[in-house]
PDB file of C-alpha atoms in Angstrom:
ATOM      1  CA  MET A 195     106.293 100.802 122.269  1.00 66.00           C
ATOM      2  CA  ALA A 196     108.591  98.383 120.451  1.00 86.00           C
ATOM      3  CA  VAL A 197     107.561  97.015 117.062  1.00 92.00           C
ATOM      4  CA  THR A 198     106.938  93.277 116.809  1.00 93.00           C
ATOM      5  CA  PHE A 199     106.951  91.064 113.738  1.00 96.00           C
ATOM      6  CA  VAL A 200     105.149  88.065 112.302  1.00 96.00           C
ATOM      7  CA  VAL A 201     107.453  86.455 109.723  1.00 97.00           C
ATOM      8  CA  THR A 202     106.734  83.769 107.141  1.00 97.00           C
ATOM      9  CA  GLY A 203     108.360  81.984 104.245  1.00 96.00           C
ATOM     10  CA  TYR A 204     107.230  79.129 102.031  1.00 95.00           C
ATOM     11  CA  SER A 205     108.324  75.530 101.723  1.00 90.00           C
ATOM     12  CA  THR A 206     109.198  73.916  98.398  1.00 82.00           C
ATOM     13  CA  PHE A 207     106.619  73.507  95.641  1.00 75.00           C
ATOM     14  CA  PRO A 208     106.505  72.067  92.096  1.00 70.00           C
ATOM     15  CA  GLY A 209     109.147  73.803  90.015  1.00 69.00           C
ATOM     16  CA  CYS A 210     110.993  75.027  93.107  1.00 73.00           C
ATOM     17  CA  PRO A 211     112.881  72.129  94.738  1.00 74.00           C
ATOM     18  CA  GLU A 212     114.795  74.573  96.979  1.00 80.00           C
ATOM     19  CA  ASN A 213     112.903  77.555  98.358  1.00 89.00           C
ATOM     20  CA  PRO A 214     115.399  80.068  99.792  1.00 92.00           C
ATOM     21  CA  THR A 215     112.739  81.618 102.015  1.00 95.00           C
ATOM     22  CA  GLU A 216     112.439  78.418 104.055  1.00 93.00           C
ATOM     23  CA  ARG A 217     116.045  78.588 105.244  1.00 93.00           C
ATOM     24  CA  LEU A 218     115.844  82.369 105.499  1.00 95.00           C
ATOM     25  CA  VAL A 219     112.928  82.340 107.928  1.00 95.00           C
ATOM     26  CA  LEU A 220     114.366  79.547 110.054  1.00 92.00           C
ATOM     27  CA  GLN A 221     117.602  81.482 110.540  1.00 93.00           C
ATOM     28  CA  LEU A 222     115.795  84.791 111.069  1.00 94.00           C
ATOM     29  CA  GLU A 223     114.088  83.319 114.107  1.00 87.00           C
ATOM     30  CA  GLN A 224     117.486  83.132 115.812  1.00 88.00           C
ATOM     31  CA  ASP A 225     119.202  86.181 114.335  1.00 92.00           C
ATOM     32  CA  LEU A 226     116.364  88.637 115.011  1.00 92.00           C
ATOM     33  CA  LYS A 227     116.370  87.641 118.663  1.00 88.00           C
ATOM     34  CA  GLN A 228     120.110  88.230 118.870  1.00 89.00           C
ATOM     35  CA  ARG A 229     119.628  91.712 117.417  1.00 89.00           C
ATOM     36  CA  GLY A 230     116.910  92.528 119.950  1.00 88.00           C
ATOM     37  CA  ILE A 231     114.156  92.541 117.312  1.00 91.00           C
ATOM     38  CA  LYS A 232     111.014  90.811 118.553  1.00 90.00           C
ATOM     39  CA  ALA A 233     109.556  88.300 116.122  1.00 89.00           C
ATOM     40  CA  ILE A 234     106.543  86.746 117.818  1.00 87.00           C
ATOM     41  CA  ILE A 235     106.142  84.158 115.082  1.00 91.00           C
ATOM     42  CA  CYS A 236     108.528  82.806 112.426  1.00 94.00           C
ATOM     43  CA  LYS A 237     106.751  80.205 110.335  1.00 95.00           C
ATOM     44  CA  VAL A 238     107.472  78.246 107.166  1.00 96.00           C
ATOM     45  CA  LEU A 239     104.137  77.768 105.411  1.00 96.00           C
ATOM     46  CA  THR A 240     102.920  74.945 103.237  1.00 94.00           C
ATOM     47  CA  VAL A 241     102.197  76.081  99.670  1.00 94.00           C
ATOM     48  CA  SER A 242      98.453  75.633 100.103  1.00 96.00           C
ATOM     49  CA  ALA A 243      95.732  78.264  99.946  1.00 96.00           C
ATOM     50  CA  GLY A 244      93.657  76.388 102.503  1.00 96.00           C
ATOM     51  CA  PHE A 245      96.581  76.124 104.895  1.00 96.00           C
ATOM     52  CA  VAL A 246      97.452  79.808 104.456  1.00 96.00           C
ATOM     53  CA  ARG A 247      93.863  80.949 104.987  1.00 95.00           C
ATOM     54  CA  THR A 248      93.514  78.950 108.213  1.00 96.00           C
ATOM     55  CA  TRP A 249      96.935  80.006 109.474  1.00 95.00           C
ATOM     56  CA  VAL A 250      96.307  83.730 108.958  1.00 95.00           C
ATOM     57  CA  ASN A 251      92.957  83.555 110.756  1.00 92.00           C
ATOM     58  CA  GLU A 252      94.303  81.544 113.673  1.00 93.00           C
ATOM     59  CA  THR A 253      97.437  83.647 114.032  1.00 93.00           C
ATOM     60  CA  ALA A 254      95.462  86.894 114.039  1.00 90.00           C
ATOM     61  CA  ALA A 255      93.561  85.578 117.050  1.00 87.00           C
ATOM     62  CA  ALA A 256      96.675  84.420 118.936  1.00 84.00           C
ATOM     63  CA  LYS A 257      97.018  85.750 122.444  1.00 76.00           C
ATOM     64  CA  ASP A 258     100.565  86.985 121.728  1.00 81.00           C
ATOM     65  CA  LEU A 259      99.197  89.522 119.248  1.00 86.00           C
ATOM     66  CA  SER A 260      97.452  92.678 120.404  1.00 87.00           C
ATOM     67  CA  PRO A 261      95.650  95.298 118.283  1.00 86.00           C
ATOM     68  CA  GLY A 262      97.364  97.962 120.356  1.00 87.00           C
ATOM     69  CA  GLN A 263     100.839  96.606 119.618  1.00 90.00           C
ATOM     70  CA  PRO A 264     102.623  97.950 116.515  1.00 94.00           C
ATOM     71  CA  THR A 265     103.079  94.805 114.424  1.00 95.00           C
ATOM     72  CA  VAL A 266     104.371  94.122 110.928  1.00 97.00           C
ATOM     73  CA  TRP A 267     103.454  90.944 109.066  1.00 98.00           C
ATOM     74  CA  VAL A 268     106.424  90.244 106.774  1.00 98.00           C
ATOM     75  CA  HIS A 269     106.029  87.485 104.193  1.00 98.00           C
ATOM     76  CA  PHE A 270     108.881  86.178 102.051  1.00 98.00           C
ATOM     77  CA  GLY A 271     108.498  84.276  98.787  1.00 96.00           C
ATOM     78  CA  VAL A 272     110.789  83.314  95.945  1.00 94.00           C
ATOM     79  CA  ASP A 273     110.673  84.898  92.500  1.00 93.00           C
ATOM     80  CA  LYS A 274     112.096  82.091  90.359  1.00 88.00           C
ATOM     81  CA  THR A 275     113.061  84.488  87.555  1.00 91.00           C
ATOM     82  CA  GLY A 276     114.034  87.442  89.745  1.00 92.00           C
ATOM     83  CA  ASP A 277     117.440  89.113  89.866  1.00 95.00           C
ATOM     84  CA  HIS A 278     116.809  91.517  92.769  1.00 97.00           C
ATOM     85  CA  PHE A 279     114.738  91.904  95.921  1.00 98.00           C
ATOM     86  CA  LYS A 280     111.211  93.241  95.465  1.00 98.00           C
ATOM     87  CA  LEU A 281     109.154  95.074  98.084  1.00 98.00           C
ATOM     88  CA  GLU A 282     105.605  94.430  96.939  1.00 98.00           C
ATOM     89  CA  ALA A 283     103.341  97.468  97.259  1.00 98.00           C
ATOM     90  CA  GLN A 284      99.961  95.817  96.704  1.00 98.00           C
ATOM     91  CA  ALA A 285      97.939  92.652  96.293  1.00 98.00           C
ATOM     92  CA  TYR A 286      94.835  91.781  94.294  1.00 97.00           C
ATOM     93  CA  ASN A 287      91.742  89.849  95.280  1.00 96.00           C
ATOM     94  CA  GLU A 288      92.468  87.298  92.584  1.00 96.00           C
ATOM     95  CA  ALA A 289      93.692  83.717  92.671  1.00 96.00           C
ATOM     96  CA  THR A 290      95.029  82.546  89.328  1.00 96.00           C
ATOM     97  CA  PHE A 291      97.454  79.717  89.980  1.00 95.00           C
ATOM     98  CA  ARG A 292      99.917  78.868  87.216  1.00 90.00           C
ATOM     99  CA  GLU A 293     100.205  75.436  88.843  1.00 90.00           C
ATOM    100  CA  PRO A 294      98.196  73.616  91.517  1.00 92.00           C
ATOM    101  CA  ASP A 295      98.962  74.228  95.174  1.00 93.00           C
ATOM    102  CA  GLN A 296      99.929  71.352  97.463  1.00 92.00           C
ATOM    103  CA  ASP A 297      96.256  70.386  97.791  1.00 94.00           C
ATOM    104  CA  GLY A 298      95.768  70.214  94.032  1.00 93.00           C
ATOM    105  CA  TRP A 299      93.748  73.440  93.870  1.00 94.00           C
ATOM    106  CA  GLN A 300      94.327  75.518  90.737  1.00 96.00           C
ATOM    107  CA  PRO A 301      91.871  78.429  90.554  1.00 96.00           C
ATOM    108  CA  GLN A 302      91.632  80.693  87.528  1.00 96.00           C
ATOM    109  CA  HIS A 303      90.483  84.303  88.007  1.00 94.00           C
ATOM    110  CA  GLU A 304      88.692  83.459  91.273  1.00 94.00           C
ATOM    111  CA  PRO A 305      88.278  86.043  94.036  1.00 95.00           C
ATOM    112  CA  ILE A 306      90.109  85.425  97.292  1.00 95.00           C
ATOM    113  CA  ASP A 307      87.381  87.217  99.242  1.00 92.00           C
ATOM    114  CA  ILE A 308      83.833  86.590  98.022  1.00 87.00           C
ATOM    115  CA  HIS A 309      82.082  89.151 100.230  1.00 84.00           C
ATOM    116  CA  PRO A 310      79.804  91.663  98.438  1.00 82.00           C
ATOM    117  CA  GLY A 311      81.765  94.477  96.870  1.00 80.00           C
ATOM    118  CA  CYS A 312      84.928  92.382  96.482  1.00 83.00           C
ATOM    119  CA  THR A 313      85.898  91.523  92.902  1.00 85.00           C
ATOM    120  CA  PRO A 314      89.119  90.100  91.442  1.00 88.00           C
ATOM    121  CA  GLU A 315      90.037  93.698  90.568  1.00 89.00           C
ATOM    122  CA  THR A 316      89.909  94.773  94.227  1.00 92.00           C
ATOM    123  CA  CYS A 317      93.403  95.947  95.173  1.00 96.00           C
ATOM    124  CA  LEU A 318      94.825  96.585  98.650  1.00 97.00           C
ATOM    125  CA  GLN A 319      98.026  98.533  99.272  1.00 97.00           C
ATOM    126  CA  THR A 320     100.448  98.516 102.163  1.00 98.00           C
ATOM    127  CA  ARG A 321     100.611 101.590 104.388  1.00 96.00           C
ATOM    128  CA  LEU A 322     104.365 101.212 104.760  1.00 97.00           C
ATOM    129  CA  GLN A 323     106.602 103.859 103.155  1.00 95.00           C
ATOM    130  CA  LEU A 324     108.206 101.487 100.688  1.00 97.00           C
ATOM    131  CA  PRO A 325     110.015 104.053  98.498  1.00 97.00           C
ATOM    132  CA  LEU A 326     111.824 105.426 101.560  1.00 97.00           C
ATOM    133  CA  ILE A 327     112.637 101.942 102.815  1.00 98.00           C
ATOM    134  CA  ALA A 328     113.911 100.882  99.393  1.00 98.00           C
ATOM    135  CA  ASP A 329     116.128 103.984  99.205  1.00 98.00           C
ATOM    136  CA  GLU A 330     117.668 103.177 102.590  1.00 97.00           C
ATOM    137  CA  LEU A 331     118.333  99.585 101.599  1.00 98.00           C
ATOM    138  CA  GLN A 332     119.834 100.632  98.267  1.00 98.00           C
ATOM    139  CA  ALA A 333     122.167 102.991 100.122  1.00 98.00           C
ATOM    140  CA  LEU A 334     123.366  99.982 102.111  1.00 98.00           C
ATOM    141  CA  GLY A 335     124.256  98.213  98.869  1.00 97.00           C
ATOM    142  CA  HIS A 336     121.218  95.976  98.399  1.00 98.00           C
ATOM    143  CA  ASN A 337     119.722  95.420  94.944  1.00 97.00           C
ATOM    144  CA  VAL A 338     116.091  96.159  95.795  1.00 98.00           C
ATOM    145  CA  ALA A 339     113.125  97.934  94.215  1.00 98.00           C
ATOM    146  CA  VAL A 340     109.453  98.551  94.881  1.00 98.00           C
ATOM    147  CA  SER A 341     107.181  96.306  92.813  1.00 97.00           C
ATOM    148  CA  GLN A 342     103.513  96.696  91.908  1.00 96.00           C
ATOM    149  CA  SER A 343     102.775  93.032  91.173  1.00 93.00           C
ATOM    150  CA  ALA A 344     103.034  90.112  93.583  1.00 93.00           C
ATOM    151  CA  GLY A 345     101.672  87.769  90.920  1.00 92.00           C
ATOM    152  CA  ARG A 346      98.470  85.811  91.468  1.00 90.00           C
ATOM    153  CA  TYR A 347      99.819  82.695  93.163  1.00 93.00           C
ATOM    154  CA  LEU A 348     100.272  81.993  96.896  1.00 95.00           C
ATOM    155  CA  CYS A 349     102.477  85.070  97.317  1.00 96.00           C
ATOM    156  CA  ASN A 350      99.658  87.387  96.308  1.00 97.00           C
ATOM    157  CA  TYR A 351      97.152  85.194  98.181  1.00 97.00           C
ATOM    158  CA  ILE A 352      98.736  85.567 101.614  1.00 97.00           C
ATOM    159  CA  TYR A 353      99.553  89.219 100.996  1.00 98.00           C
ATOM    160  CA  PHE A 354      95.936  90.058 100.198  1.00 97.00           C
ATOM    161  CA  LYS A 355      94.765  88.196 103.311  1.00 96.00           C
ATOM    162  CA  SER A 356      97.285  90.023 105.493  1.00 97.00           C
ATOM    163  CA  LEU A 357      96.579  93.453 103.999  1.00 97.00           C
ATOM    164  CA  GLN A 358      92.884  92.848 104.524  1.00 95.00           C
ATOM    165  CA  LEU A 359      93.522  91.923 108.137  1.00 95.00           C
ATOM    166  CA  CYS A 360      95.838  94.864 108.808  1.00 96.00           C
ATOM    167  CA  SER A 361      93.434  97.352 107.219  1.00 94.00           C
ATOM    168  CA  LYS A 362      91.186  96.797 110.245  1.00 93.00           C
ATOM    169  CA  VAL A 363      93.934  97.404 112.829  1.00 93.00           C
ATOM    170  CA  PRO A 364      95.606 100.853 112.708  1.00 90.00           C
ATOM    171  CA  ASN A 365      98.836  99.676 114.351  1.00 92.00           C
ATOM    172  CA  TRP A 366      99.316  96.657 112.095  1.00 96.00           C
ATOM    173  CA  HIS A 367     101.116  96.635 108.743  1.00 97.00           C
ATOM    174  CA  ALA A 368     101.852  94.018 106.090  1.00 98.00           C
ATOM    175  CA  LEU A 369     104.612  93.549 103.534  1.00 98.00           C
ATOM    176  CA  PHE A 370     105.449  90.878 100.988  1.00 98.00           C
ATOM    177  CA  VAL A 371     109.061  90.528  99.862  1.00 98.00           C
ATOM    178  CA  HIS A 372     110.129  88.571  96.797  1.00 97.00           C
ATOM    179  CA  VAL A 373     113.673  87.213  96.879  1.00 96.00           C
ATOM    180  CA  PRO A 374     115.655  85.828  93.920  1.00 95.00           C
ATOM    181  CA  PRO A 375     116.815  82.203  93.690  1.00 92.00           C
ATOM    182  CA  LEU A 376     119.949  81.279  95.629  1.00 92.00           C
ATOM    183  CA  GLU A 377     121.991  80.960  92.453  1.00 92.00           C
ATOM    184  CA  VAL A 378     121.370  84.666  91.822  1.00 94.00           C
ATOM    185  CA  ILE A 379     121.809  86.036  95.348  1.00 94.00           C
ATOM    186  CA  GLY A 380     123.329  83.729  97.947  1.00 93.00           C
ATOM    187  CA  HIS A 381     121.990  82.957 101.404  1.00 94.00           C
ATOM    188  CA  ASP A 382     124.417  85.223 103.282  1.00 95.00           C
ATOM    189  CA  ALA A 383     123.470  88.200 101.097  1.00 96.00           C
ATOM    190  CA  GLU A 384     119.784  87.410 101.580  1.00 96.00           C
ATOM    191  CA  MET A 385     120.248  87.297 105.346  1.00 96.00           C
ATOM    192  CA  ALA A 386     122.093  90.622 105.339  1.00 97.00           C
ATOM    193  CA  PHE A 387     119.291  92.178 103.291  1.00 97.00           C
ATOM    194  CA  ALA A 388     116.601  90.750 105.568  1.00 97.00           C
ATOM    195  CA  MET A 389     118.269  92.025 108.739  1.00 96.00           C
ATOM    196  CA  ASP A 390     118.662  95.529 107.295  1.00 97.00           C
ATOM    197  CA  LEU A 391     115.031  95.389 106.146  1.00 97.00           C
ATOM    198  CA  PHE A 392     113.761  94.586 109.647  1.00 96.00           C
ATOM    199  CA  VAL A 393     115.786  97.415 111.156  1.00 95.00           C
ATOM    200  CA  ALA A 394     114.351  99.858 108.606  1.00 96.00           C
ATOM    201  CA  LEU A 395     110.792  98.589 109.152  1.00 97.00           C
ATOM    202  CA  ALA A 396     111.100  98.867 112.922  1.00 94.00           C
ATOM    203  CA  GLN A 397     112.367 102.433 112.660  1.00 93.00           C
ATOM    204  CA  LYS A 398     109.677 103.566 110.219  1.00 94.00           C
ATOM    205  CA  VAL A 399     106.784 101.958 112.078  1.00 94.00           C
ATOM    206  CA  GLN A 400     108.045 103.163 115.455  1.00 87.00           C
ATOM    207  CA  ALA A 401     108.245 106.711 114.116  1.00 85.00           C
ATOM    208  CA  SER A 402     104.638 106.509 112.870  1.00 80.00           C
ATOM    209  CA  VAL A 403     103.163 105.486 116.226  1.00 72.00           C
ATOM    210  CA  PRO A 404     101.355 108.439 117.873  1.00 65.00           C
ATOM    211  CA  VAL A 405     102.980 109.612 121.075  1.00 53.00           C
ATOM    212  CA  ALA A 406     100.709 109.219 124.104  1.00 50.00           C
ATOM    213  CA  VAL A 407     100.052 112.441 126.020  1.00 41.00           C
TER     214      VAL A 407
END
């Protein structure tokens, strides 16, 4: 069974007048299709916790998504001080926003999930084999590494929500990818990295799907 993808980036926000992930995701919608990689959804998200929370919940219930279908939720965000691509391994149940989101919300050390047993220290990790994927991408010439911190802003927020969702569906996986600013790595190089990343993800997830007998 072929692997499908849900892909997101973010729009601009205070301090980031040009978000490279916006253009990246819009072009991926076309390029993935041309490569025969099925992206059910490619969406540029507003930098708003409320918007993200509603979008994740509504998308998870979309008729195009099936629990039996191997699916990877891939989220892109910009690291304004980054100099390489980062495959984020985990997310924390903590919202500490260095600046308000688009709705003016600026939480400090607040839990994303308030259910009993969930604290800001609660950490969820992706089931994807990130070290192997990073090695493959490095061999193709990409400057990429596995990271253990997605921050505590909207990048971490959506990643925690997606990891929480995917933890309940064996065939679903989630990944957050931080990309550097365009002045560090240009758009064409970012697109080449993203396409190689999707190929590697599809291969790894496909290989992990149990064979029906």
